[in-house]
GROMACS .gro file of C-alpha atoms in nm:
model
  341
    1MET     CA    1  -2.592  -0.712   0.706
    2PRO     CA    2  -2.239  -0.555   0.592
    3LEU     CA    3  -2.137  -0.261   0.812
    4THR     CA    4  -2.152   0.064   0.611
    5VAL     CA    5  -1.925   0.391   0.695
    6HIS     CA    6  -2.086   0.697   0.628
    7LEU     CA    7  -1.834   0.941   0.516
    8PRO     CA    8  -1.918   1.327   0.588
    9ALA     CA    9  -2.018   1.526   0.282
   10LEU     CA   10  -1.777   1.814   0.202
   11GLN     CA   11  -1.882   2.140   0.189
   12VAL     CA   12  -1.715   2.443   0.049
   13ASP     CA   13  -1.783   2.801   0.145
   14TRP     CA   14  -1.649   2.923  -0.190
   15GLU     CA   15  -1.736   3.293  -0.093
   16THR     CA   16  -1.505   3.279   0.238
   17LEU     CA   17  -1.253   3.075   0.061
   18LEU     CA   18  -1.192   3.361  -0.180
   19THR     CA   19  -1.202   3.659   0.046
   20VAL     CA   20  -1.047   3.548   0.336
   21ASN     CA   21  -0.776   3.313   0.194
   22LEU     CA   22  -0.722   3.506  -0.111
   23PRO     CA   23  -0.361   3.618  -0.071
   24THR     CA   24  -0.274   3.288  -0.001
   25LEU     CA   25  -0.443   3.150  -0.321
   26LEU     CA   26  -0.263   3.439  -0.536
   27PHE     CA   27   0.074   3.318  -0.360
   28VAL     CA   28   0.034   2.955  -0.440
   29VAL     CA   29  -0.094   3.024  -0.801
   30ILE     CA   30   0.152   3.311  -0.882
   31GLY     CA   31   0.418   3.343  -0.629
   32VAL     CA   32   0.518   2.965  -0.627
   33PRO     CA   33   0.614   2.913  -0.970
   34LEU     CA   34   0.783   3.284  -1.002
   35VAL     CA   35   1.006   3.179  -0.690
   36LEU     CA   36   1.104   2.861  -0.864
   37VAL     CA   37   1.175   3.029  -1.191
   38GLY     CA   38   1.371   3.278  -0.984
   39TYR     CA   39   1.558   3.024  -0.830
   40ILE     CA   40   1.643   2.828  -1.142
   41VAL     CA   41   1.756   3.125  -1.341
   42GLY     CA   42   1.959   3.286  -1.045
   43PHE     CA   43   2.128   2.959  -0.959
   44ASP     CA   44   2.180   2.890  -1.318
   45ILE     CA   45   2.375   3.192  -1.342
   46LEU     CA   46   2.581   3.151  -1.036
   47VAL     CA   47   2.689   2.783  -1.188
   48ARG     CA   48   2.825   2.940  -1.497
   49ARG     CA   49   3.043   3.147  -1.295
   50LEU     CA   50   3.200   2.846  -1.148
   51PRO     CA   51   3.506   2.707  -1.272
   52LYS     CA   52   3.437   2.453  -1.574
   53ARG     CA   53   3.544   2.166  -1.377
   54SER     CA   54   3.295   2.211  -1.103
   55GLN     CA   55   2.987   2.285  -1.295
   56PRO     CA   56   2.898   1.937  -1.389
   57SER     CA   57   2.900   1.819  -1.033
   58VAL     CA   58   2.728   2.135  -0.918
   59ARG     CA   59   2.435   2.185  -1.162
   60PRO     CA   60   2.268   1.854  -1.106
   61TRP     CA   61   2.212   1.983  -0.712
   62VAL     CA   62   2.063   2.282  -0.848
   63TRP     CA   63   1.789   2.105  -0.991
   64VAL     CA   64   1.748   1.835  -0.695
   65ALA     CA   65   1.774   2.085  -0.418
   66PRO     CA   66   1.402   2.207  -0.446
   67ALA     CA   67   1.267   1.846  -0.450
   68ILE     CA   68   1.486   1.774  -0.141
   69PHE     CA   69   1.346   2.076   0.015
   70PHE     CA   70   0.996   1.984  -0.017
   71VAL     CA   71   1.035   1.614   0.089
   72GLY     CA   72   1.197   1.734   0.381
   73LEU     CA   73   0.909   1.979   0.449
   74ILE     CA   74   0.623   1.762   0.364
   75LEU     CA   75   0.786   1.415   0.493
   76VAL     CA   76   1.080   1.455   0.722
   77TYR     CA   77   0.944   1.746   0.936
   78PRO     CA   78   0.625   1.561   0.997
   79MET     CA   79   0.811   1.250   1.069
   80ILE     CA   80   1.042   1.397   1.341
   81GLY     CA   81   0.751   1.610   1.484
   82THR     CA   82   0.532   1.270   1.519
   83ILE     CA   83   0.836   1.101   1.700
   84VAL     CA   84   0.875   1.387   1.941
   85ARG     CA   85   0.468   1.403   1.997
   86SER     CA   86   0.494   1.031   2.094
   87LEU     CA   87   0.732   1.104   2.374
   88PHE     CA   88   0.496   1.328   2.563
   89ASP     CA   89   0.145   1.290   2.724
   90ARG     CA   90  -0.186   1.330   2.542
   91HIS     CA   91  -0.218   1.698   2.609
   92GLY     CA   92   0.152   1.761   2.492
   93ASP     CA   93   0.271   1.906   2.834
   94GLY     CA   94   0.442   1.625   3.017
   95PHE     CA   95   0.734   1.422   2.893
   96VAL     CA   96   0.672   1.063   2.943
   97GLY     CA   97   0.968   0.914   2.738
   98LEU     CA   98   0.848   0.562   2.611
   99GLY     CA   99   0.537   0.555   2.845
  100ASN     CA  100   0.315   0.583   2.542
  101PHE     CA  101   0.501   0.268   2.380
  102VAL     CA  102   0.457   0.089   2.692
  103ARG     CA  103   0.086   0.160   2.751
  104LEU     CA  104   0.021   0.050   2.411
  105LEU     CA  105   0.228  -0.261   2.408
  106THR     CA  106   0.077  -0.390   2.725
  107ASP     CA  107  -0.302  -0.324   2.633
  108GLN     CA  108  -0.495  -0.635   2.599
  109GLY     CA  109  -0.675  -0.513   2.266
  110ILE     CA  110  -0.334  -0.442   2.124
  111LEU     CA  111  -0.250  -0.827   2.104
  112ILE     CA  112  -0.559  -0.847   1.863
  113VAL     CA  113  -0.436  -0.578   1.639
  114LEU     CA  114  -0.082  -0.714   1.651
  115ARG     CA  115  -0.194  -1.073   1.542
  116ASN     CA  116  -0.429  -0.928   1.257
  117ASN     CA  117  -0.136  -0.729   1.138
  118LEU     CA  118   0.078  -1.085   1.144
  119LEU     CA  119  -0.192  -1.241   0.927
  120TRP     CA  120  -0.193  -0.938   0.670
  121LEU     CA  121   0.200  -0.974   0.669
  122LEU     CA  122   0.202  -1.351   0.598
  123LEU     CA  123  -0.094  -1.395   0.375
  124TYR     CA  124  -0.125  -1.085   0.172
  125PRO     CA  125   0.196  -1.080   0.011
  126GLY     CA  126   0.235  -1.472  -0.021
  127LEU     CA  127  -0.109  -1.486  -0.203
  128VAL     CA  128  -0.037  -1.216  -0.411
  129LEU     CA  129   0.303  -1.351  -0.524
  130LEU     CA  130   0.133  -1.681  -0.548
  131PHE     CA  131  -0.132  -1.556  -0.770
  132GLY     CA  132   0.047  -1.325  -0.954
  133LEU     CA  133   0.320  -1.556  -1.060
  134LEU     CA  134   0.089  -1.824  -1.171
  135LEU     CA  135  -0.113  -1.557  -1.385
  136ALA     CA  136   0.197  -1.421  -1.533
  137VAL     CA  137   0.330  -1.767  -1.659
  138LEU     CA  138  -0.042  -1.875  -1.731
  139SER     CA  139  -0.122  -1.553  -1.958
  140ASP     CA  140   0.203  -1.559  -2.129
  141ARG     CA  141   0.084  -1.884  -2.317
  142VAL     CA  142  -0.254  -1.771  -2.401
  143LYS     CA  143  -0.389  -1.634  -2.730
  144TYR     CA  144  -0.531  -1.316  -2.606
  145GLU     CA  145  -0.288  -1.200  -2.388
  146LYS     CA  146  -0.340  -0.837  -2.370
  147PRO     CA  147  -0.715  -0.840  -2.308
  148VAL     CA  148  -0.661  -1.123  -2.059
  149LYS     CA  149  -0.406  -0.918  -1.862
  150SER     CA  150  -0.600  -0.608  -1.891
  151LEU     CA  151  -0.914  -0.772  -1.711
  152ILE     CA  152  -0.672  -0.919  -1.466
  153PHE     CA  153  -0.517  -0.567  -1.381
  154MET     CA  154  -0.849  -0.369  -1.400
  155PRO     CA  155  -0.915  -0.399  -1.004
  156MET     CA  156  -0.571  -0.210  -0.934
  157ALA     CA  157  -0.728   0.061  -1.134
  158ILE     CA  158  -1.007   0.147  -0.878
  159SER     CA  159  -0.938   0.258  -0.503
  160PHE     CA  160  -0.927   0.004  -0.214
  161VAL     CA  161  -1.253   0.178  -0.099
  162ALA     CA  162  -1.443   0.104  -0.398
  163MET     CA  163  -1.293  -0.275  -0.401
  164ALA     CA  164  -1.452  -0.289  -0.043
  165ILE     CA  165  -1.780  -0.177  -0.158
  166ILE     CA  166  -1.783  -0.415  -0.432
  167TRP     CA  167  -1.705  -0.684  -0.195
  168GLN     CA  168  -1.963  -0.584   0.056
  169PHE     CA  169  -2.226  -0.729  -0.220
  170MET     CA  170  -2.028  -1.033  -0.232
  171TYR     CA  171  -2.030  -1.102   0.132
  172TYR     CA  172  -2.365  -0.966   0.207
  173TYR     CA  173  -2.537  -1.193   0.440
  174ARG     CA  174  -2.922  -1.236   0.481
  175PRO     CA  175  -3.099  -1.491   0.737
  176PRO     CA  176  -3.142  -1.835   0.611
  177ASP     CA  177  -3.519  -1.818   0.563
  178VAL     CA  178  -3.505  -1.554   0.297
  179PRO     CA  179  -3.322  -1.553  -0.033
  180GLN     CA  180  -2.973  -1.473  -0.034
  181THR     CA  181  -2.831  -1.157  -0.230
  182GLY     CA  182  -2.464  -1.183  -0.161
  183THR     CA  183  -2.305  -1.375  -0.407
  184LEU     CA  184  -2.090  -1.588  -0.214
  185ASN     CA  185  -2.386  -1.687   0.030
  186ALA     CA  186  -2.628  -1.740  -0.281
  187ILE     CA  187  -2.367  -1.990  -0.429
  188LEU     CA  188  -2.325  -2.147  -0.095
  189VAL     CA  189  -2.709  -2.199  -0.034
  190ASN     CA  190  -2.805  -2.262  -0.375
  191LEU     CA  191  -2.545  -2.486  -0.533
  192PHE     CA  192  -2.403  -2.653  -0.207
  193HIS     CA  193  -2.731  -2.638  -0.027
  194GLY     CA  194  -2.538  -2.521   0.295
  195GLN     CA  195  -2.614  -2.243   0.548
  196PRO     CA  196  -2.530  -1.874   0.477
  197ILE     CA  197  -2.212  -1.738   0.662
  198THR     CA  198  -2.165  -1.377   0.805
  199TRP     CA  199  -1.826  -1.340   0.636
  200ILE     CA  200  -1.765  -1.009   0.799
  201GLN     CA  201  -1.901  -1.046   1.154
  202ASP     CA  202  -1.763  -1.382   1.213
  203SER     CA  203  -1.435  -1.403   1.347
  204ARG     CA  204  -1.337  -1.707   1.220
  205PHE     CA  205  -1.355  -1.579   0.854
  206ASN     CA  206  -1.346  -1.213   0.855
  207ASN     CA  207  -0.984  -1.148   0.870
  208PHE     CA  208  -0.952  -1.393   0.576
  209ALA     CA  209  -1.219  -1.209   0.411
  210LEU     CA  210  -1.066  -0.875   0.417
  211ILE     CA  211  -0.733  -0.998   0.335
  212PHE     CA  212  -0.866  -1.160  -0.010
  213ILE     CA  213  -0.998  -0.821  -0.109
  214GLY     CA  214  -0.645  -0.690  -0.088
  215VAL     CA  215  -0.508  -0.993  -0.282
  216TRP     CA  216  -0.767  -0.941  -0.527
  217GLY     CA  217  -0.686  -0.588  -0.598
  218ALA     CA  218  -0.313  -0.638  -0.601
  219THR     CA  219  -0.274  -0.971  -0.770
  220GLY     CA  220  -0.286  -0.800  -1.133
  221PHE     CA  221  -0.003  -0.544  -1.013
  222ALA     CA  222   0.240  -0.850  -0.936
  223MET     CA  223   0.133  -1.008  -1.269
  224VAL     CA  224   0.227  -0.725  -1.463
  225ILE     CA  225   0.560  -0.668  -1.315
  226LEU     CA  226   0.645  -1.050  -1.263
  227SER     CA  227   0.510  -1.095  -1.657
  228ALA     CA  228   0.783  -0.819  -1.781
  229ALA     CA  229   1.051  -1.019  -1.583
  230LEU     CA  230   0.934  -1.351  -1.741
  231LYS     CA  231   0.970  -1.177  -2.105
  232GLY     CA  232   1.287  -1.045  -2.012
  233ILE     CA  233   1.446  -1.422  -2.002
  234PRO     CA  234   1.621  -1.516  -2.316
  235ALA     CA  235   1.403  -1.734  -2.533
  236GLU     CA  236   1.711  -1.893  -2.637
  237LEU     CA  237   1.811  -2.024  -2.298
  238LEU     CA  238   1.474  -2.173  -2.259
  239GLU     CA  239   1.504  -2.353  -2.585
  240ALA     CA  240   1.847  -2.494  -2.501
  241ALA     CA  241   1.706  -2.647  -2.184
  242ARG     CA  242   1.410  -2.813  -2.396
  243VAL     CA  243   1.662  -2.956  -2.626
  244ASP     CA  244   1.878  -3.089  -2.355
  245GLY     CA  245   1.551  -3.283  -2.229
  246ALA     CA  246   1.438  -3.081  -1.947
  247ASN     CA  247   1.045  -3.080  -1.897
  248GLU     CA  248   0.862  -2.746  -1.834
  249ARG     CA  249   0.859  -2.851  -1.451
  250THR     CA  250   1.245  -2.850  -1.443
  251ILE     CA  251   1.271  -2.540  -1.685
  252PHE     CA  252   1.055  -2.347  -1.439
  253ARG     CA  253   1.243  -2.441  -1.127
  254ARG     CA  254   1.593  -2.434  -1.235
  255ILE     CA  255   1.596  -2.147  -1.501
  256ILE     CA  256   1.263  -1.931  -1.482
  257LEU     CA  257   1.231  -1.884  -1.117
  258PRO     CA  258   1.603  -1.810  -1.013
  259LEU     CA  259   1.605  -1.556  -1.303
  260MET     CA  260   1.309  -1.395  -1.192
  261MET     CA  261   1.375  -1.406  -0.804
  262PRO     CA  262   1.519  -1.053  -0.773
  263THR     CA  263   1.163  -0.905  -0.934
  264ILE     CA  264   0.998  -1.148  -0.698
  265VAL     CA  265   1.173  -1.000  -0.404
  266VAL     CA  266   1.098  -0.656  -0.499
  267VAL     CA  267   0.717  -0.743  -0.564
  268GLY     CA  268   0.708  -0.912  -0.213
  269THR     CA  269   0.859  -0.643  -0.031
  270THR     CA  270   0.641  -0.377  -0.179
  271MET     CA  271   0.341  -0.597  -0.082
  272VAL     CA  272   0.469  -0.616   0.277
  273ILE     CA  273   0.471  -0.248   0.293
  274PHE     CA  274   0.119  -0.250   0.142
  275ALA     CA  275   0.029  -0.481   0.405
  276LEU     CA  276   0.165  -0.296   0.688
  277LYS     CA  277  -0.016   0.040   0.561
  278ALA     CA  278  -0.348  -0.129   0.516
  279PHE     CA  279  -0.639   0.081   0.618
  280ASP     CA  280  -0.910   0.150   0.373
  281VAL     CA  281  -1.054  -0.220   0.339
  282VAL     CA  282  -1.067  -0.268   0.704
  283TYR     CA  283  -1.220   0.096   0.782
  284VAL     CA  284  -1.468   0.044   0.514
  285MET     CA  285  -1.592  -0.304   0.587
  286THR     CA  286  -1.576  -0.327   0.942
  287ALA     CA  287  -1.415  -0.008   1.103
  288GLY     CA  288  -1.212  -0.226   1.300
  289ASN     CA  289  -1.500  -0.419   1.491
  290TYR     CA  290  -1.527  -0.808   1.509
  291ASN     CA  291  -1.177  -0.851   1.597
  292THR     CA  292  -1.042  -0.705   1.259
  293ASP     CA  293  -0.852  -0.419   1.401
  294ILE     CA  294  -0.523  -0.317   1.243
  295LEU     CA  295  -0.223  -0.074   1.331
  296ALA     CA  296  -0.320   0.183   1.060
  297ARG     CA  297  -0.687   0.202   1.171
  298ARG     CA  298  -0.629   0.185   1.536
  299MET     CA  299  -0.393   0.486   1.502
  300TYR     CA  300  -0.686   0.670   1.328
  301SER     CA  301  -0.904   0.575   1.601
  302GLU     CA  302  -0.672   0.718   1.853
  303LEU     CA  303  -0.617   1.031   1.641
  304TYR     CA  304  -0.969   1.138   1.535
  305ASN     CA  305  -1.205   0.947   1.755
  306ALA     CA  306  -1.031   0.956   2.123
  307GLY     CA  307  -0.833   1.256   2.055
  308ASN     CA  308  -0.523   1.086   2.189
  309TYR     CA  309  -0.235   1.269   1.983
  310ALA     CA  310   0.016   1.064   2.187
  311ASN     CA  311  -0.100   0.713   2.159
  312ALA     CA  312  -0.160   0.801   1.771
  313SER     CA  313   0.181   0.919   1.745
  314ALA     CA  314   0.329   0.620   1.907
  315LEU     CA  315   0.134   0.393   1.692
  316ALA     CA  316   0.259   0.615   1.402
  317VAL     CA  317   0.633   0.527   1.506
  318VAL     CA  318   0.561   0.180   1.530
  319LEU     CA  319   0.454   0.160   1.172
  320LEU     CA  320   0.723   0.389   1.075
  321LEU     CA  321   0.992   0.163   1.228
  322ALA     CA  322   0.838  -0.166   1.054
  323VAL     CA  323   0.832  -0.014   0.727
  324VAL     CA  324   1.151   0.173   0.698
  325PRO     CA  325   1.388  -0.158   0.705
  326VAL     CA  326   1.141  -0.313   0.435
  327LEU     CA  327   1.161   0.001   0.237
  328ILE     CA  328   1.548  -0.001   0.279
  329PHE     CA  329   1.579  -0.357   0.175
  330ASN     CA  330   1.345  -0.287  -0.141
  331LEU     CA  331   1.525  -0.015  -0.263
  332ARG     CA  332   1.868  -0.210  -0.244
  333GLN     CA  333   1.722  -0.509  -0.434
  334PHE     CA  334   1.555  -0.253  -0.700
  335ARG     CA  335   1.883  -0.141  -0.758
  336ALA     CA  336   2.032  -0.476  -0.773
  337VAL     CA  337   1.776  -0.543  -1.037
  338GLU     CA  338   1.832  -0.244  -1.234
  339ALA     CA  339   2.237  -0.299  -1.238
  340ARG     CA  340   2.183  -0.674  -1.374
  341ARG     CA  341   1.998  -0.500  -1.688
   0.00000   0.00000   0.00000
């Protein structure tokens, strides 16, 4: 049977919320907009008093500064706090330096976690790109292109939690002597006369089964982006290649693929970031059991189950160090693509 994770119901005491937190609520609803309006009007007056040569260079910073402030408050400050917290013990009293990282990386269980993350990094982006590119090329040639693309993109419109719940029914296992209600096992038993498989519990299949859920959800996204890049290739260039005697395979390999490569790289690096941040599917389907744990879910377990803020912070820093280089590379590739347009 599939492992079901029950999330606690959210109960809100509205009377307490409105009485105890009323000043805070009023400040957020009324005060914050007033502060922003005052900031914009005040600084606009100050900018107008500057020399006219300086106004064009100063004015954009007036509008960008609040966004930079909130990004720093919401992202940069917690990031620095997490890095600092990872250097202390679980109680936050004693400085241990890199001790938390050494302990995590020498833990026997972390090898399975790193292996699973490596599987996600290798298979998830590659399969998403493969299916996305294939569907982008094929859907470009069908008569009802828009409805077909809408159907393929539909899984991307739902959350990964919902995807996992849907695929629980697909992977559902029942003993061999009873009718199978899980779609895959029903096909396996009724059409191929095989034995039902415990897709989620069997360590030979479960990681691949979880990765496929993510691939199913993200393929539509990759298809849409790659299809837009495909349509950006001049039709005259393709026609000229056909006139010169090039077949479709040669055109795809020598013309279409090189011209689409910057977009493919951007989509691929984005999928790498998604793979490193994978959490929802593993949490809902297995909660990290059956040798399916990954870094993000292990971090959640250390924080909320074990109450070990030091280990959780160390895992968060490891994820950060893995994501940031890919993110920087992705931004550079995106700028390169925009510069070519």
